[in-house]
Amino acid sequence: MFELPKINLKGKVSAQEWQTRVELAACYRLFVMHGWDDLIHTHISARIPDSDHLLINAFGLSFDEVTASNLVKIDINGNVIDPNCPFEINPAGFTIHSAVHEARHEDQCALHVHTNETIAIASLEKGLLPLSQYSMFALASMSYHDYEGLAVNHEEKLRLQEDLGTANFMLLRNHGALTMGKTIGDAFMHMYDLVRACQVQLQVMSTGMAPIFVDQSIVDGIKAQANIVHSGLTGGQKAWPAMMRRVSRQYPDFAD
Ligand SMILES: [Zn+2]
Ligand SMILES: [Zn+2]
């Protein structure tokens, strides 16, 4: 009754799909390693390059049970592609991902968290403040979406897409955070920056002492620099292989 169905898709799917499965499974394990997972809730979704299919976690699995093979392949509406797939997805939870993937076809990956610090900062009227260097990366590409309740209906989906625009970072008011990236590695790095920025802001605020804010001209000028540091070979794509190696040392079964 507590056993998970065993499936192995290695060699049975395209090389591109398998690569996406391995990297996405690694990202789920990194969530556990960073304490970003939330029992069986929240999601990381990734588009299989050159296709309209997405991969997402099977609903009911803890993130340290997610493997390359048990990720579920779905279309943009959340329909499961493989008729023999023993798992289902969380359709209500998928709505946010469906909205962002639909609006941002060029971005492969969307990460969604409910960490205490991102919920706390998202619940402040002024949101993320320019305090730490981590906040610079996030503020260069930040958006907010107001809380409208548990279920996301069609109208909210449109508002969410409009709120996101071209931003890579989103604070979901009273709810958590979302980051997007051209690759899984980029989206992961974005979330790392955002979580750290939220943690630092709360620590600064908790002292009750007057903080030094980064000047707005520096915030405005940071966008080009953020792009250089955090994507391509100098940033996310350099750190990502190291993160993948760390996952394989800690969780050798992630690529099953
Ligand atoms: Zn959520
Ligand atoms: Zn989600």
mmCIF file of C-alpha atoms and ligand atoms in Angstrom:
data_model
loop_
_atom_site.group_PDB
_atom_site.id
_atom_site.type_symbol
_atom_site.label_atom_id
_atom_site.label_comp_id
_atom_site.label_asym_id
_atom_site.label_seq_id
_atom_site.Cartn_x
_atom_site.Cartn_y
_atom_site.Cartn_z
ATOM 1 C CA MET A 1 0.000 0.000 0.000
ATOM 2 C CA PHE A 2 2.938 2.317 0.550
ATOM 3 C CA GLU A 3 4.920 1.002 -2.439
ATOM 4 C CA LEU A 4 5.445 3.252 -5.427
ATOM 5 C CA PRO A 5 4.967 1.765 -8.915
ATOM 6 C CA LYS A 6 8.402 1.245 -10.456
ATOM 7 C CA ILE A 7 8.869 2.579 -13.952
ATOM 8 C CA ASN A 8 12.008 2.968 -16.027
ATOM 9 C CA LEU A 9 11.859 5.122 -19.145
ATOM 10 C CA LYS A 10 15.598 5.250 -19.824
ATOM 11 C CA GLY A 11 16.169 4.408 -23.496
ATOM 12 C CA LYS A 12 12.393 4.498 -24.126
ATOM 13 C CA VAL A 13 12.057 8.265 -24.682
ATOM 14 C CA SER A 14 13.957 10.743 -26.889
ATOM 15 C CA ALA A 15 17.401 11.911 -25.762
ATOM 16 C CA GLN A 16 16.007 15.430 -25.287
ATOM 17 C CA GLU A 17 13.154 14.183 -23.145
ATOM 18 C CA TRP A 18 15.480 12.035 -21.036
ATOM 19 C CA GLN A 19 17.893 14.934 -20.472
ATOM 20 C CA THR A 20 14.993 17.143 -19.362
ATOM 21 C CA ARG A 21 13.739 14.386 -17.044
ATOM 22 C CA VAL A 22 17.180 13.965 -15.423
ATOM 23 C CA GLU A 23 17.708 17.696 -14.874
ATOM 24 C CA LEU A 24 14.172 18.243 -13.591
ATOM 25 C CA ALA A 25 14.433 15.287 -11.179
ATOM 26 C CA ALA A 26 17.728 16.782 -9.937
ATOM 27 C CA CYS A 27 15.924 20.082 -9.347
ATOM 28 C CA TYR A 28 13.286 18.328 -7.196
ATOM 29 C CA ARG A 29 16.053 16.761 -5.098
ATOM 30 C CA LEU A 30 17.725 20.179 -4.772
ATOM 31 C CA PHE A 31 14.446 21.505 -3.358
ATOM 32 C CA VAL A 32 14.706 18.888 -0.588
ATOM 33 C CA MET A 33 18.376 19.695 0.016
ATOM 34 C CA HIS A 34 17.530 23.404 0.403
ATOM 35 C CA GLY A 35 14.375 22.851 2.474
ATOM 36 C CA TRP A 36 12.181 24.380 -0.238
ATOM 37 C CA ASP A 37 9.778 21.422 -0.544
ATOM 38 C CA ASP A 38 6.336 21.487 1.104
ATOM 39 C CA LEU A 39 5.225 17.891 1.855
ATOM 40 C CA ILE A 40 3.781 16.816 -1.527
ATOM 41 C CA HIS A 41 2.791 20.338 -2.611
ATOM 42 C CA THR A 42 4.232 22.940 -5.002
ATOM 43 C CA HIS A 43 5.767 22.039 -8.345
ATOM 44 C CA ILE A 44 8.590 22.455 -10.772
ATOM 45 C CA SER A 45 7.597 22.121 -14.409
ATOM 46 C CA ALA A 46 9.756 21.982 -17.523
ATOM 47 C CA ARG A 47 8.998 21.970 -21.231
ATOM 48 C CA ILE A 48 10.666 19.258 -23.305
ATOM 49 C CA PRO A 49 12.660 21.276 -25.899
ATOM 50 C CA ASP A 50 11.145 21.398 -29.403
ATOM 51 C CA SER A 51 7.829 20.033 -28.163
ATOM 52 C CA ASP A 52 4.606 21.249 -26.583
ATOM 53 C CA HIS A 53 4.850 18.716 -23.777
ATOM 54 C CA LEU A 54 5.695 19.509 -20.169
ATOM 55 C CA LEU A 55 7.047 17.384 -17.339
ATOM 56 C CA ILE A 56 5.816 17.747 -13.748
ATOM 57 C CA ASN A 57 5.833 15.749 -10.497
ATOM 58 C CA ALA A 58 3.396 12.911 -9.905
ATOM 59 C CA PHE A 59 0.892 14.141 -7.295
ATOM 60 C CA GLY A 60 1.371 12.410 -3.943
ATOM 61 C CA LEU A 61 5.129 11.843 -4.132
ATOM 62 C CA SER A 62 7.507 13.590 -1.768
ATOM 63 C CA PHE A 63 10.217 15.403 -3.690
ATOM 64 C CA ASP A 64 12.939 12.935 -2.640
ATOM 65 C CA GLU A 65 10.897 10.223 -4.382
ATOM 66 C CA VAL A 66 10.848 12.067 -7.716
ATOM 67 C CA THR A 67 12.975 10.346 -10.349
ATOM 68 C CA ALA A 68 13.638 11.005 -14.030
ATOM 69 C CA SER A 69 11.259 8.150 -14.962
ATOM 70 C CA ASN A 70 8.333 8.959 -12.647
ATOM 71 C CA LEU A 71 7.926 12.572 -13.812
ATOM 72 C CA VAL A 72 4.608 12.844 -15.654
ATOM 73 C CA LYS A 73 4.441 14.071 -19.266
ATOM 74 C CA ILE A 74 1.447 16.338 -19.901
ATOM 75 C CA ASP A 75 0.156 18.824 -22.463
ATOM 76 C CA ILE A 76 -0.419 22.516 -21.724
ATOM 77 C CA ASN A 77 -3.923 21.718 -20.417
ATOM 78 C CA GLY A 78 -2.616 19.156 -17.933
ATOM 79 C CA ASN A 79 -3.737 16.040 -19.816
ATOM 80 C CA VAL A 80 -1.434 13.061 -19.149
ATOM 81 C CA ILE A 81 0.138 11.919 -22.452
ATOM 82 C CA ASP A 82 1.064 8.296 -21.674
ATOM 83 C CA PRO A 83 -2.100 6.150 -21.252
ATOM 84 C CA ASN A 84 -0.057 3.643 -19.190
ATOM 85 C CA CYS A 85 1.249 6.248 -16.748
ATOM 86 C CA PRO A 86 0.389 4.995 -13.224
ATOM 87 C CA PHE A 87 0.433 8.510 -11.769
ATOM 88 C CA GLU A 88 -1.763 11.590 -11.874
ATOM 89 C CA ILE A 89 -0.920 15.253 -11.461
ATOM 90 C CA ASN A 90 -2.505 17.923 -9.255
ATOM 91 C CA PRO A 91 -4.723 19.723 -11.802
ATOM 92 C CA ALA A 92 -5.517 22.680 -9.503
ATOM 93 C CA GLY A 93 -1.849 23.202 -8.708
ATOM 94 C CA PHE A 94 -0.902 22.940 -12.363
ATOM 95 C CA THR A 95 -3.031 25.933 -13.391
ATOM 96 C CA ILE A 96 -0.333 28.474 -12.480
ATOM 97 C CA HIS A 97 2.260 26.503 -14.453
ATOM 98 C CA SER A 98 -0.079 26.121 -17.401
ATOM 99 C CA ALA A 99 -0.545 29.911 -17.411
ATOM 100 C CA VAL A 100 3.152 30.758 -17.315
ATOM 101 C CA HIS A 101 4.274 28.120 -19.841
ATOM 102 C CA GLU A 102 1.511 29.216 -22.198
ATOM 103 C CA ALA A 103 2.650 32.846 -21.988
ATOM 104 C CA ARG A 104 6.398 32.176 -22.027
ATOM 105 C CA HIS A 105 7.131 29.499 -24.604
ATOM 106 C CA GLU A 106 10.829 30.453 -24.831
ATOM 107 C CA ASP A 107 11.371 29.698 -21.141
ATOM 108 C CA GLN A 108 11.815 26.021 -20.358
ATOM 109 C CA CYS A 109 11.251 25.937 -16.624
ATOM 110 C CA ALA A 110 8.982 27.308 -13.872
ATOM 111 C CA LEU A 111 9.754 26.811 -10.164
ATOM 112 C CA HIS A 112 7.102 27.378 -7.513
ATOM 113 C CA VAL A 113 7.752 27.438 -3.749
ATOM 114 C CA HIS A 114 5.902 28.026 -0.474
ATOM 115 C CA THR A 115 8.892 28.758 1.770
ATOM 116 C CA ASN A 116 8.217 30.793 4.924
ATOM 117 C CA GLU A 117 10.513 33.613 3.828
ATOM 118 C CA THR A 118 9.026 34.040 0.350
ATOM 119 C CA ILE A 119 5.478 33.981 1.789
ATOM 120 C CA ALA A 120 6.504 36.531 4.433
ATOM 121 C CA ILE A 121 8.069 38.968 1.951
ATOM 122 C CA ALA A 122 5.204 38.433 -0.530
ATOM 123 C CA SER A 123 2.802 39.386 2.276
ATOM 124 C CA LEU A 124 4.475 42.744 2.931
ATOM 125 C CA GLU A 125 2.928 45.727 1.163
ATOM 126 C CA LYS A 126 6.310 46.877 -0.171
ATOM 127 C CA GLY A 127 7.444 43.350 -0.991
ATOM 128 C CA LEU A 128 11.137 42.807 -1.711
ATOM 129 C CA LEU A 129 13.368 45.753 -0.796
ATOM 130 C CA PRO A 130 16.782 46.658 -2.258
ATOM 131 C CA LEU A 131 18.884 45.499 0.688
ATOM 132 C CA SER A 132 21.206 42.658 -0.296
ATOM 133 C CA GLN A 133 23.102 41.858 -3.465
ATOM 134 C CA TYR A 134 20.754 38.866 -3.840
ATOM 135 C CA SER A 135 17.820 41.276 -4.017
ATOM 136 C CA MET A 136 19.504 43.069 -6.935
ATOM 137 C CA PHE A 137 19.192 40.007 -9.195
ATOM 138 C CA ALA A 138 15.538 39.590 -8.257
ATOM 139 C CA LEU A 139 14.570 43.273 -8.444
ATOM 140 C CA ALA A 140 16.037 43.459 -11.956
ATOM 141 C CA SER A 141 13.172 41.237 -13.133
ATOM 142 C CA MET A 142 10.449 41.275 -10.443
ATOM 143 C CA SER A 143 6.668 40.976 -10.649
ATOM 144 C CA TYR A 144 3.792 40.526 -8.164
ATOM 145 C CA HIS A 145 0.468 38.736 -8.374
ATOM 146 C CA ASP A 146 -2.363 39.385 -5.885
ATOM 147 C CA TYR A 147 -3.893 36.469 -4.007
ATOM 148 C CA GLU A 148 -7.325 35.454 -5.286
ATOM 149 C CA GLY A 149 -7.877 32.194 -3.388
ATOM 150 C CA LEU A 150 -6.962 28.534 -3.835
ATOM 151 C CA ALA A 151 -8.309 27.793 -7.297
ATOM 152 C CA VAL A 152 -7.050 29.724 -10.309
ATOM 153 C CA ASN A 153 -9.884 30.315 -12.806
ATOM 154 C CA HIS A 154 -9.565 31.435 -16.425
ATOM 155 C CA GLU A 155 -9.808 35.148 -15.601
ATOM 156 C CA GLU A 156 -7.111 34.899 -12.941
ATOM 157 C CA LYS A 157 -4.920 32.984 -15.382
ATOM 158 C CA LEU A 158 -5.033 35.975 -17.745
ATOM 159 C CA ARG A 159 -4.251 38.389 -14.892
ATOM 160 C CA LEU A 160 -1.344 36.178 -13.819
ATOM 161 C CA GLN A 161 0.093 36.184 -17.351
ATOM 162 C CA GLU A 162 -0.280 39.952 -17.524
ATOM 163 C CA ASP A 163 1.344 40.438 -14.102
ATOM 164 C CA LEU A 164 4.290 38.202 -15.061
ATOM 165 C CA GLY A 165 4.966 39.917 -18.382
ATOM 166 C CA THR A 166 8.645 39.353 -19.177
ATOM 167 C CA ALA A 167 9.748 39.032 -15.522
ATOM 168 C CA ASN A 168 11.713 36.013 -14.313
ATOM 169 C CA PHE A 169 10.728 36.484 -10.658
ATOM 170 C CA MET A 170 7.245 36.662 -9.165
ATOM 171 C CA LEU A 171 6.109 37.054 -5.572
ATOM 172 C CA LEU A 172 2.650 35.521 -5.199
ATOM 173 C CA ARG A 173 0.960 37.662 -2.528
ATOM 174 C CA ASN A 174 0.186 35.687 0.678
ATOM 175 C CA HIS A 175 1.201 32.510 -1.147
ATOM 176 C CA GLY A 176 4.872 32.099 -2.160
ATOM 177 C CA ALA A 177 7.082 32.627 -5.156
ATOM 178 C CA LEU A 178 7.627 31.636 -8.758
ATOM 179 C CA THR A 179 10.723 31.873 -10.933
ATOM 180 C CA MET A 180 11.165 31.259 -14.639
ATOM 181 C CA GLY A 181 14.269 30.444 -16.667
ATOM 182 C CA LYS A 182 15.374 29.626 -20.194
ATOM 183 C CA THR A 183 16.813 26.434 -18.690
ATOM 184 C CA ILE A 184 16.140 24.439 -15.529
ATOM 185 C CA GLY A 185 19.516 25.635 -14.205
ATOM 186 C CA ASP A 186 18.643 29.294 -14.776
ATOM 187 C CA ALA A 187 15.242 28.955 -13.089
ATOM 188 C CA PHE A 188 16.920 27.227 -10.130
ATOM 189 C CA MET A 189 19.539 29.990 -9.786
ATOM 190 C CA HIS A 190 16.784 32.594 -9.875
ATOM 191 C CA MET A 191 14.964 30.874 -7.015
ATOM 192 C CA TYR A 192 18.192 30.567 -5.055
ATOM 193 C CA ASP A 193 18.715 34.349 -5.337
ATOM 194 C CA LEU A 194 15.105 35.139 -4.439
ATOM 195 C CA VAL A 195 14.995 32.868 -1.389
ATOM 196 C CA ARG A 196 18.303 34.289 -0.102
ATOM 197 C CA ALA A 197 17.108 37.869 -0.728
ATOM 198 C CA CYS A 198 13.893 37.216 1.248
ATOM 199 C CA GLN A 199 15.810 35.573 4.112
ATOM 200 C CA VAL A 200 18.272 38.475 4.358
ATOM 201 C CA GLN A 201 15.501 41.083 4.276
ATOM 202 C CA LEU A 202 13.711 39.387 7.177
ATOM 203 C CA GLN A 203 16.950 39.203 9.156
ATOM 204 C CA VAL A 204 17.673 42.890 8.531
ATOM 205 C CA MET A 205 14.099 43.846 9.498
ATOM 206 C CA SER A 206 14.249 41.693 12.642
ATOM 207 C CA THR A 207 17.112 43.784 14.053
ATOM 208 C CA GLY A 208 14.768 46.785 14.214
ATOM 209 C CA MET A 209 17.720 48.993 13.253
ATOM 210 C CA ALA A 210 17.786 51.387 10.293
ATOM 211 C CA PRO A 211 18.964 49.579 7.133
ATOM 212 C CA ILE A 212 21.047 51.007 4.284
ATOM 213 C CA PHE A 213 19.073 50.711 1.047
ATOM 214 C CA VAL A 214 20.856 50.243 -2.269
ATOM 215 C CA ASP A 215 20.453 53.399 -4.365
ATOM 216 C CA GLN A 216 17.748 53.203 -7.044
ATOM 217 C CA SER A 217 20.288 54.141 -9.780
ATOM 218 C CA ILE A 218 22.256 51.000 -8.905
ATOM 219 C CA VAL A 219 19.067 48.893 -8.952
ATOM 220 C CA ASP A 220 18.212 50.360 -12.381
ATOM 221 C CA GLY A 221 21.691 49.611 -13.737
ATOM 222 C CA ILE A 222 21.834 46.051 -12.461
ATOM 223 C CA LYS A 223 19.738 44.364 -15.139
ATOM 224 C CA ALA A 224 22.507 44.009 -17.737
ATOM 225 C CA GLN A 225 24.917 42.778 -15.064
ATOM 226 C CA ALA A 226 22.386 40.272 -13.730
ATOM 227 C CA ASN A 227 22.037 38.825 -17.205
ATOM 228 C CA ILE A 228 25.800 38.342 -17.495
ATOM 229 C CA VAL A 229 26.315 36.845 -14.048
ATOM 230 C CA HIS A 230 23.263 34.599 -13.959
ATOM 231 C CA SER A 231 22.834 33.030 -17.340
ATOM 232 C CA GLY A 232 25.020 31.431 -19.924
ATOM 233 C CA LEU A 233 28.444 30.011 -19.199
ATOM 234 C CA THR A 234 29.388 32.495 -16.487
ATOM 235 C CA GLY A 235 26.371 31.965 -14.260
ATOM 236 C CA GLY A 236 23.566 29.451 -13.995
ATOM 237 C CA GLN A 237 25.000 27.123 -16.580
ATOM 238 C CA LYS A 238 28.339 27.025 -14.741
ATOM 239 C CA ALA A 239 26.806 26.377 -11.314
ATOM 240 C CA TRP A 240 24.183 23.937 -12.621
ATOM 241 C CA PRO A 241 26.534 21.033 -13.524
ATOM 242 C CA ALA A 242 28.058 21.332 -10.027
ATOM 243 C CA MET A 243 24.552 21.159 -8.528
ATOM 244 C CA MET A 244 23.794 18.081 -10.663
ATOM 245 C CA ARG A 245 26.974 16.405 -9.384
ATOM 246 C CA ARG A 246 26.026 17.243 -5.800
ATOM 247 C CA VAL A 247 22.610 15.638 -6.302
ATOM 248 C CA SER A 248 24.145 12.459 -7.755
ATOM 249 C CA ARG A 249 26.437 12.117 -4.744
ATOM 250 C CA GLN A 250 23.609 12.607 -2.243
ATOM 251 C CA TYR A 251 20.763 10.867 -4.122
ATOM 252 C CA PRO A 252 22.210 8.335 -6.602
ATOM 253 C CA ASP A 253 18.675 7.154 -7.509
ATOM 254 C CA PHE A 254 17.418 10.516 -8.867
ATOM 255 C CA ALA A 255 18.256 9.600 -12.491
ATOM 256 C CA ASP A 256 16.486 6.206 -12.359
HETATM 257 ZN ZN ZN B 1 1.362 27.406 -4.476
HETATM 258 ZN ZN ZN B 2 3.056 25.052 -8.712
#
